[in-house]
Coordinates of N, CA and C and ligand atoms in Angstrom, one line a residue:
M217 N 166.2 -75.5 -98.7 CA 167.3 -75.0 -97.8 C 168.2 -76.1 -97.3
K218 N 169.5 -75.8 -97.4 CA 170.5 -76.8 -97.0 C 171.1 -76.4 -95.7
I219 N 171.1 -77.3 -94.7 CA 171.8 -77.1 -93.4 C 172.7 -78.3 -93.2
K220 N 174.0 -77.9 -93.1 CA 175.0 -79.0 -93.1 C 174.8 -80.0 -94.2
D221 N 174.6 -81.3 -93.8 CA 174.4 -82.3 -94.9 C 173.0 -82.6 -95.3
L222 N 172.0 -81.9 -94.7 CA 170.6 -82.2 -95.0 C 169.9 -81.1 -95.7
E223 N 169.0 -81.5 -96.6 CA 168.1 -80.6 -97.3 C 166.8 -80.5 -96.6
F224 N 166.3 -79.3 -96.4 CA 165.0 -79.1 -95.7 C 164.0 -78.4 -96.6
N225 N 162.7 -78.9 -96.5 CA 161.6 -78.3 -97.3 C 160.6 -77.7 -96.3
E226 N 159.9 -76.6 -96.8 CA 158.9 -76.0 -95.9 C 157.8 -77.0 -95.6
F227 N 157.4 -77.1 -94.4 CA 156.4 -78.1 -93.9 C 155.2 -77.4 -93.3
I228 N 155.3 -76.5 -92.3 CA 154.2 -75.8 -91.7 C 154.5 -74.3 -91.7
S229 N 153.7 -73.5 -92.4 CA 154.0 -72.1 -92.5 C 153.8 -71.4 -91.1
E230 N 154.4 -70.2 -91.0 CA 154.2 -69.5 -89.7 C 152.7 -69.2 -89.5
S231 N 152.0 -68.9 -90.6 CA 150.5 -68.5 -90.3 C 149.7 -69.8 -89.8
K232 N 150.1 -70.9 -90.4 CA 149.4 -72.2 -89.9 C 149.8 -72.4 -88.4
V233 N 151.1 -72.2 -88.1 CA 151.5 -72.4 -86.7 C 150.8 -71.5 -85.8
L234 N 150.7 -70.2 -86.2 CA 150.0 -69.3 -85.3 C 148.5 -69.5 -85.1
E235 N 147.9 -70.0 -86.2 CA 146.5 -70.4 -86.1 C 146.3 -71.5 -85.0
S236 N 147.2 -72.4 -85.1 CA 147.1 -73.5 -84.1 C 147.4 -73.1 -82.7
V237 N 148.4 -72.2 -82.6 CA 148.8 -71.7 -81.3 C 147.6 -70.9 -80.6
Q238 N 146.9 -70.1 -81.5 CA 145.8 -69.4 -80.9 C 144.7 -70.3 -80.4
S239 N 144.4 -71.4 -81.1 CA 143.4 -72.3 -80.7 C 143.8 -73.1 -79.4
L240 N 145.1 -73.4 -79.3 CA 145.6 -74.0 -78.1 C 145.4 -73.1 -76.9
A241 N 145.8 -71.8 -77.1 CA 145.7 -70.8 -76.1 C 144.3 -70.6 -75.6
D242 N 143.4 -70.6 -76.6 CA 141.9 -70.4 -76.2 C 141.5 -71.5 -75.3
R243 N 141.8 -72.8 -75.7 CA 141.4 -73.9 -74.9 C 142.0 -73.9 -73.5
I244 N 143.3 -73.5 -73.4 CA 143.9 -73.5 -72.1 C 143.3 -72.4 -71.2
S245 N 143.1 -71.2 -71.8 CA 142.5 -70.1 -71.1 C 141.2 -70.5 -70.5
S246 N 140.4 -71.2 -71.3 CA 139.1 -71.6 -70.8 C 139.2 -72.7 -69.7
D247 N 140.1 -73.6 -69.9 CA 140.2 -74.7 -68.9 C 140.8 -74.2 -67.6
Y248 N 141.6 -73.2 -67.7 CA 142.3 -72.7 -66.4 C 141.8 -71.4 -65.9
S249 N 140.6 -71.1 -66.2 CA 140.1 -69.7 -65.9 C 140.2 -69.3 -64.5
D250 N 140.2 -70.3 -63.5 CA 140.3 -70.0 -62.1 C 141.5 -70.6 -61.5
L251 N 142.5 -71.0 -62.2 CA 143.5 -71.9 -61.6 C 144.9 -71.3 -61.6
A252 N 145.1 -70.1 -62.1 CA 146.5 -69.5 -62.1 C 147.6 -70.5 -62.4
P253 N 147.6 -71.0 -63.6 CA 148.6 -72.1 -64.0 C 150.0 -71.6 -64.0
V254 N 150.9 -72.5 -63.9 CA 152.4 -72.2 -64.1 C 152.8 -72.8 -65.4
F255 N 153.1 -72.0 -66.4 CA 153.7 -72.6 -67.6 C 155.1 -72.9 -67.4
L256 N 155.5 -74.1 -67.9 CA 156.8 -74.6 -67.7 C 157.4 -75.0 -69.1
P257 N 157.9 -73.9 -69.8 CA 158.5 -74.2 -71.1 C 159.8 -75.0 -71.0
V258 N 160.0 -76.0 -71.9 CA 161.2 -76.8 -71.9 C 162.1 -76.2 -72.9
L259 N 163.2 -75.6 -72.4 CA 164.2 -75.0 -73.2 C 165.2 -76.0 -73.8
N260 N 165.9 -75.8 -74.9 CA 165.9 -74.6 -75.6 C 164.7 -74.5 -76.7
G261 N 164.3 -75.7 -77.1 CA 163.5 -75.8 -78.3 C 162.1 -75.0 -78.3
S262 N 161.6 -74.9 -77.0 CA 160.2 -74.4 -77.0 C 160.1 -72.9 -76.8
F263 N 161.3 -72.2 -76.9 CA 161.2 -70.7 -76.6 C 160.3 -69.9 -77.5
M264 N 160.3 -70.2 -78.7 CA 159.4 -69.4 -79.7 C 158.0 -69.8 -79.5
F265 N 157.7 -71.1 -79.4 CA 156.3 -71.6 -79.2 C 155.8 -71.0 -77.9
A266 N 156.6 -71.1 -76.8 CA 156.2 -70.7 -75.5 C 155.8 -69.2 -75.5
S267 N 156.6 -68.4 -76.2 CA 156.4 -67.0 -76.2 C 155.1 -66.7 -76.9
D268 N 154.9 -67.3 -78.1 CA 153.7 -67.0 -78.9 C 152.4 -67.5 -78.1
L269 N 152.6 -68.7 -77.5 CA 151.4 -69.3 -76.8 C 151.1 -68.5 -75.5
I270 N 152.1 -68.2 -74.7 CA 151.8 -67.6 -73.4 C 151.2 -66.2 -73.5
K271 N 151.7 -65.5 -74.5 CA 151.1 -64.1 -74.7 C 149.7 -64.1 -75.2
R272 N 149.2 -65.3 -75.6 CA 147.8 -65.4 -76.0 C 146.9 -65.9 -74.9
I273 N 147.5 -66.3 -73.8 CA 146.7 -66.8 -72.6 C 146.1 -65.6 -71.9
N274 N 144.8 -65.6 -71.6 CA 144.2 -64.4 -71.0 C 143.8 -64.6 -69.6
V275 N 144.4 -65.5 -68.9 CA 144.2 -65.6 -67.4 C 145.5 -65.4 -66.7
P276 N 145.5 -64.9 -65.5 CA 146.7 -64.6 -64.8 C 147.5 -65.9 -64.6
S277 N 148.8 -65.9 -65.0 CA 149.6 -67.1 -65.1 C 151.0 -66.8 -64.6
R278 N 151.7 -67.9 -64.2 CA 153.1 -67.8 -63.9 C 153.9 -68.5 -65.0
V279 N 155.2 -68.2 -65.1 CA 156.1 -68.8 -66.1 C 157.4 -69.2 -65.4
S280 N 157.8 -70.5 -65.6 CA 159.1 -70.9 -65.0 C 159.7 -71.8 -66.0
F281 N 161.0 -71.8 -66.2 CA 161.6 -72.6 -67.3 C 162.4 -73.8 -66.8
V282 N 162.4 -74.8 -67.6 CA 163.2 -76.0 -67.4 C 164.1 -76.1 -68.6
K283 N 165.4 -76.5 -68.4 CA 166.3 -76.6 -69.5 C 166.7 -78.1 -69.7
V284 N 166.6 -78.6 -70.9 CA 167.1 -79.9 -71.2 C 168.0 -79.8 -72.4
S285 N 169.1 -80.4 -72.4 CA 170.0 -80.3 -73.6 C 169.4 -81.1 -74.7
S286 N 169.5 -80.6 -76.0 CA 168.9 -81.3 -77.1 C 169.8 -82.5 -77.5
Y287 N 169.2 -83.4 -78.3 CA 170.1 -84.5 -78.7 C 170.9 -84.1 -79.9
Q288 N 172.0 -84.9 -80.2 CA 172.9 -84.6 -81.3 C 172.3 -85.3 -82.5
G289 N 172.4 -84.5 -83.7 CA 172.0 -85.1 -84.9 C 170.5 -85.2 -85.0
T290 N 170.0 -86.2 -85.7 CA 168.5 -86.3 -86.0 C 167.8 -87.5 -85.3
N291 N 168.5 -88.2 -84.4 CA 167.9 -89.3 -83.7 C 167.9 -89.2 -82.2
S292 N 166.8 -89.4 -81.6 CA 166.7 -89.4 -80.2 C 167.4 -90.6 -79.6
S293 N 168.4 -90.4 -78.7 CA 169.2 -91.5 -78.2 C 168.4 -92.1 -77.0
G294 N 167.4 -91.4 -76.5 CA 166.7 -91.8 -75.3 C 167.5 -91.4 -74.1
Q295 N 168.6 -90.7 -74.3 CA 169.4 -90.2 -73.1 C 169.1 -88.8 -72.9
L296 N 168.7 -88.4 -71.7 CA 168.5 -87.1 -71.3 C 169.7 -86.6 -70.6
K297 N 170.4 -85.6 -71.2 CA 171.7 -85.2 -70.6 C 171.6 -84.3 -69.4
T298 N 170.7 -83.3 -69.4 CA 170.6 -82.5 -68.2 C 169.2 -82.0 -68.1
L299 N 168.8 -81.8 -66.9 CA 167.4 -81.2 -66.6 C 167.6 -80.3 -65.4
V300 N 167.5 -79.0 -65.7 CA 167.6 -78.0 -64.6 C 166.4 -77.1 -64.5
G301 N 166.1 -76.6 -63.3 CA 165.1 -75.6 -63.2 C 163.9 -76.0 -62.4
L302 N 163.7 -77.3 -62.1 CA 162.6 -77.7 -61.3 C 162.9 -77.5 -59.8
D303 N 162.0 -76.7 -59.1 CA 162.3 -76.5 -57.7 C 161.0 -76.4 -56.9
E304 N 161.2 -76.2 -55.6 CA 160.0 -76.3 -54.7 C 159.0 -75.2 -54.9
S305 N 159.3 -74.1 -55.7 CA 158.3 -73.1 -56.0 C 157.1 -73.7 -56.8
L306 N 157.3 -74.9 -57.3 CA 156.2 -75.5 -58.1 C 155.2 -76.3 -57.2
F307 N 155.6 -76.5 -55.9 CA 154.7 -77.2 -55.0 C 153.3 -76.7 -55.0
N308 N 152.3 -77.6 -55.1 CA 150.9 -77.2 -55.0 C 150.4 -76.3 -56.2
Q309 N 151.1 -76.3 -57.2 CA 150.7 -75.5 -58.4 C 150.1 -76.4 -59.5
H310 N 149.3 -75.7 -60.4 CA 148.8 -76.4 -61.6 C 149.8 -76.1 -62.7
I311 N 150.5 -77.2 -63.1 CA 151.6 -77.0 -64.1 C 151.1 -77.4 -65.5
I312 N 151.6 -76.5 -66.5 CA 151.4 -76.9 -67.9 C 152.8 -76.9 -68.5
I313 N 153.2 -78.1 -68.8 CA 154.5 -78.2 -69.5 C 154.4 -77.8 -71.0
V314 N 155.3 -76.9 -71.4 CA 155.2 -76.4 -72.8 C 156.4 -77.0 -73.6
E315 N 156.0 -78.0 -74.5 CA 157.1 -78.7 -75.3 C 156.9 -78.3 -76.8
D316 N 158.1 -78.1 -77.4 CA 158.1 -77.9 -78.9 C 157.6 -79.1 -79.6
I317 N 158.2 -80.3 -79.3 CA 157.8 -81.5 -80.0 C 158.0 -82.7 -79.0
V318 N 157.1 -83.6 -79.1 CA 157.2 -84.9 -78.3 C 157.6 -86.0 -79.3
D319 N 158.7 -86.6 -79.1 CA 159.1 -87.7 -80.0 C 158.9 -89.0 -79.3
T320 N 159.8 -89.5 -78.5 CA 159.6 -90.8 -77.8 C 158.7 -90.6 -76.6
G321 N 158.7 -89.4 -76.1 CA 158.0 -89.2 -74.8 C 158.9 -89.3 -73.6
F322 N 160.2 -89.7 -73.8 CA 161.1 -89.9 -72.8 C 161.3 -88.7 -71.9
T323 N 161.5 -87.6 -72.6 CA 161.8 -86.3 -71.9 C 160.6 -85.9 -71.0
L324 N 159.4 -86.0 -71.5 CA 158.2 -85.7 -70.8 C 158.0 -86.6 -69.6
E325 N 158.2 -87.9 -69.8 CA 158.1 -88.9 -68.7 C 159.0 -88.5 -67.5
K326 N 160.2 -88.1 -67.8 CA 161.2 -87.8 -66.8 C 160.7 -86.5 -66.1
I327 N 160.3 -85.5 -66.8 CA 159.9 -84.2 -66.2 C 158.6 -84.4 -65.3
I328 N 157.7 -85.2 -65.9 CA 156.4 -85.4 -65.1 C 156.7 -86.2 -63.8
N329 N 157.6 -87.2 -63.9 CA 157.9 -87.9 -62.6 C 158.6 -87.0 -61.6
E330 N 159.5 -86.1 -62.1 CA 160.1 -85.2 -61.1 C 159.1 -84.2 -60.5
L331 N 158.2 -83.7 -61.3 CA 157.1 -82.8 -60.9 C 156.3 -83.4 -59.8
K332 N 155.9 -84.7 -60.0 CA 155.1 -85.4 -59.1 C 155.8 -85.5 -57.7
G333 N 157.1 -85.7 -57.8 CA 157.9 -85.8 -56.6 C 157.9 -84.4 -55.8
L334 N 157.7 -83.3 -56.5 CA 157.7 -82.0 -55.9 C 156.4 -81.6 -55.3
G335 N 155.4 -82.5 -55.5 CA 154.1 -82.3 -54.9 C 153.2 -81.2 -55.6
V336 N 153.3 -81.2 -57.0 CA 152.4 -80.3 -57.7 C 151.0 -80.7 -57.6
K337 N 150.1 -79.8 -57.9 CA 148.6 -80.1 -57.8 C 148.1 -80.9 -59.0
S338 N 148.6 -80.4 -60.2 CA 148.2 -81.1 -61.4 C 149.3 -80.9 -62.5
V339 N 149.4 -81.8 -63.5 CA 150.3 -81.6 -64.6 C 149.6 -81.9 -65.9
E340 N 149.6 -81.0 -66.9 CA 149.2 -81.3 -68.2 C 150.3 -80.9 -69.2
V341 N 150.2 -81.3 -70.4 CA 151.2 -81.0 -71.4 C 150.6 -80.3 -72.6
V342 N 151.3 -79.2 -73.1 CA 150.9 -78.6 -74.4 C 152.1 -78.8 -75.3
A343 N 151.9 -79.4 -76.4 CA 153.0 -79.7 -77.4 C 152.6 -79.2 -78.8
L344 N 153.5 -78.4 -79.4 CA 153.1 -77.9 -80.7 C 153.1 -79.1 -81.7
L345 N 154.0 -80.0 -81.6 CA 154.1 -81.1 -82.5 C 154.2 -82.4 -81.7
R346 N 153.6 -83.5 -82.3 CA 153.7 -84.8 -81.6 C 154.0 -85.8 -82.7
K347 N 155.0 -86.6 -82.5 CA 155.3 -87.7 -83.4 C 154.6 -88.9 -83.0
T348 N 154.4 -89.8 -83.9 CA 153.6 -91.1 -83.6 C 154.2 -91.9 -82.4
P349 N 155.5 -92.0 -82.3 CA 156.0 -92.9 -81.2 C 155.5 -92.4 -79.8
A350 N 155.2 -91.1 -79.6 CA 154.8 -90.6 -78.3 C 153.5 -91.3 -77.9
R351 N 152.6 -91.6 -78.9 CA 151.4 -92.2 -78.6 C 151.6 -93.6 -78.2
E352 N 152.6 -94.3 -78.8 CA 152.9 -95.7 -78.4 C 153.4 -95.7 -77.0
K353 N 154.1 -94.7 -76.5 CA 154.7 -94.7 -75.2 C 153.6 -94.4 -74.1
N354 N 152.4 -94.0 -74.6 CA 151.4 -93.7 -73.6 C 151.6 -92.5 -72.7
I355 N 152.2 -91.5 -73.3 CA 152.3 -90.2 -72.6 C 151.1 -89.4 -73.1
F356 N 150.3 -89.0 -72.1 CA 149.1 -88.3 -72.5 C 149.4 -86.8 -72.7
V357 N 149.2 -86.3 -73.9 CA 149.4 -84.9 -74.2 C 148.1 -84.3 -74.4
K358 N 147.6 -83.5 -73.5 CA 146.2 -83.0 -73.6 C 146.0 -82.0 -74.7
Y359 N 147.0 -81.1 -74.9 CA 146.9 -80.1 -75.9 C 148.0 -80.3 -77.0
V360 N 147.6 -80.7 -78.2 CA 148.5 -80.9 -79.3 C 148.2 -80.0 -80.5
G361 N 149.2 -79.4 -81.0 CA 149.1 -78.5 -82.2 C 148.9 -79.4 -83.5
F362 N 149.9 -80.1 -83.8 CA 150.0 -81.0 -85.0 C 150.5 -82.4 -84.7
D363 N 149.8 -83.4 -85.2 CA 150.4 -84.7 -85.1 C 151.1 -85.0 -86.4
I364 N 152.4 -85.4 -86.3 CA 153.2 -85.6 -87.5 C 153.7 -87.0 -87.5
H365 N 154.2 -87.4 -88.7 CA 154.9 -88.7 -88.8 C 156.3 -88.6 -88.2
D366 N 157.0 -89.7 -88.2 CA 158.3 -89.7 -87.6 C 159.3 -89.1 -88.6
E367 N 159.4 -87.8 -88.7 CA 160.3 -87.1 -89.6 C 161.0 -86.1 -88.8
F368 N 162.2 -85.6 -89.3 CA 163.0 -84.7 -88.6 C 162.6 -83.3 -89.0
V369 N 162.2 -82.4 -88.0 CA 161.8 -81.1 -88.3 C 162.7 -80.1 -87.7
L370 N 162.6 -78.8 -88.2 CA 163.5 -77.8 -87.8 C 162.8 -76.4 -88.0
G371 N 163.3 -75.4 -87.3 CA 162.7 -74.1 -87.3 C 161.7 -73.8 -86.2
Y372 N 161.3 -72.6 -86.0 CA 160.4 -72.2 -85.0 C 160.9 -72.7 -83.6
G373 N 162.2 -72.5 -83.4 CA 162.8 -72.9 -82.1 C 163.5 -74.3 -82.2
L374 N 163.2 -75.1 -83.2 CA 163.8 -76.4 -83.3 C 165.1 -76.4 -84.1
D375 N 166.1 -77.1 -83.7 CA 167.4 -77.0 -84.3 C 167.9 -78.3 -85.0
Y376 N 168.9 -78.2 -85.8 CA 169.6 -79.3 -86.3 C 171.1 -79.0 -85.9
D377 N 171.6 -79.8 -85.0 CA 172.9 -79.6 -84.4 C 173.2 -78.1 -84.1
G378 N 172.2 -77.5 -83.5 CA 172.4 -76.1 -83.0 C 171.9 -75.0 -84.0
L379 N 171.7 -75.4 -85.3 CA 171.4 -74.4 -86.3 C 169.9 -74.5 -86.6
G380 N 169.3 -73.3 -87.0 CA 168.0 -73.3 -87.6 C 166.8 -72.9 -86.6
R381 N 167.2 -72.7 -85.3 CA 166.1 -72.3 -84.4 C 165.4 -71.0 -84.8
N382 N 166.1 -70.2 -85.5 CA 165.7 -68.8 -85.8 C 164.6 -68.7 -86.8
F383 N 164.4 -69.8 -87.6 CA 163.4 -69.6 -88.7 C 162.0 -69.6 -88.2
K384 N 161.1 -68.8 -88.9 CA 159.8 -68.6 -88.4 C 158.8 -69.7 -88.8
D385 N 159.2 -70.4 -89.9 CA 158.3 -71.5 -90.4 C 159.0 -72.8 -90.0
I386 N 158.2 -73.9 -90.1 CA 158.8 -75.2 -89.7 C 159.1 -76.0 -91.0
Y387 N 160.3 -76.6 -91.0 CA 160.8 -77.3 -92.2 C 160.9 -78.8 -91.8
K388 N 160.9 -79.6 -92.9 CA 161.3 -81.0 -92.6 C 162.4 -81.5 -93.5
A389 N 163.1 -82.5 -93.0 CA 164.3 -83.0 -93.7 C 163.8 -83.8 -94.9
A390 N 164.4 -83.6 -96.1 CA 164.0 -84.4 -97.3 C 164.5 -85.8 -97.1
R391 N 163.8 -86.8 -97.6 CA 164.2 -88.2 -97.4 C 165.0 -88.6 -98.7
Ligands
5GP28 P1 161.7 -87.2 -76.7 O1 162.3 -87.3 -75.3 O2 160.2 -87.1 -76.7 O3 162.2 -88.4 -77.6 O4 162.3 -86.0 -77.4 C1 161.9 -84.7 -77.2 C2 162.9 -83.6 -77.5 O5 163.7 -84.1 -78.6 C3 162.2 -82.4 -78.1 O6 162.0 -81.5 -77.0 C4 163.3 -81.8 -79.0 O7 164.2 -81.1 -78.4 C5 164.0 -83.1 -79.6 N1 163.4 -83.5 -80.8 C6 162.5 -84.6 -81.1 N2 162.2 -84.7 -82.4 C7 162.8 -83.6 -83.0 C8 162.8 -83.2 -84.4 O8 162.2 -83.7 -85.3 N3 163.6 -82.1 -84.6 C9 164.3 -81.4 -83.6 N4 165.0 -80.3 -84.0 N5 164.3 -81.8 -82.3 C10 163.5 -82.9 -82.0

């Protein structure tokens, strides 16, 4: 499949994604059985993952959204353009940040620091995909769907310059 200047090949099928989402949901439901967690999906990229994940959680939960603008092109600049949606309603809550993909870990670091400033009770992260650099940056992601190499992926909520979020499978850019 070609999008703009890049060729993409299928990488993780929808059925593999959903298998992983189910097992993440089972672990979280069991870990938070008495905690009424607040899921905090990071928009835009995590909308599809968040929807599939949260409807498989079988303990009473809240959902609140944070929005971060995605970066341009296929490289993380390390610059977070905007972060909106964090407020005092999160005080004293058990937060689970829902990320589509963790690359450098810069976005998570920033969100986690802001959450701590709001006085949340606990913060964990669930990420469908994690690239190798996140581990180097020492961001602890408790729930990870797939560990991948440093490659550019698209689909299942993830875009390339705004395009491709709609695809149900995950694709990677051909090298
Ligand atoms: P980080 O701050 O960890 O470097 O970047 C995290 C954010 O960058 C993700 O939430 C996502 O929006 C974007 N991102 C990182 N890697 C990729 C990728 O391979 N494909 C797409 N479409 N977005 C990515």
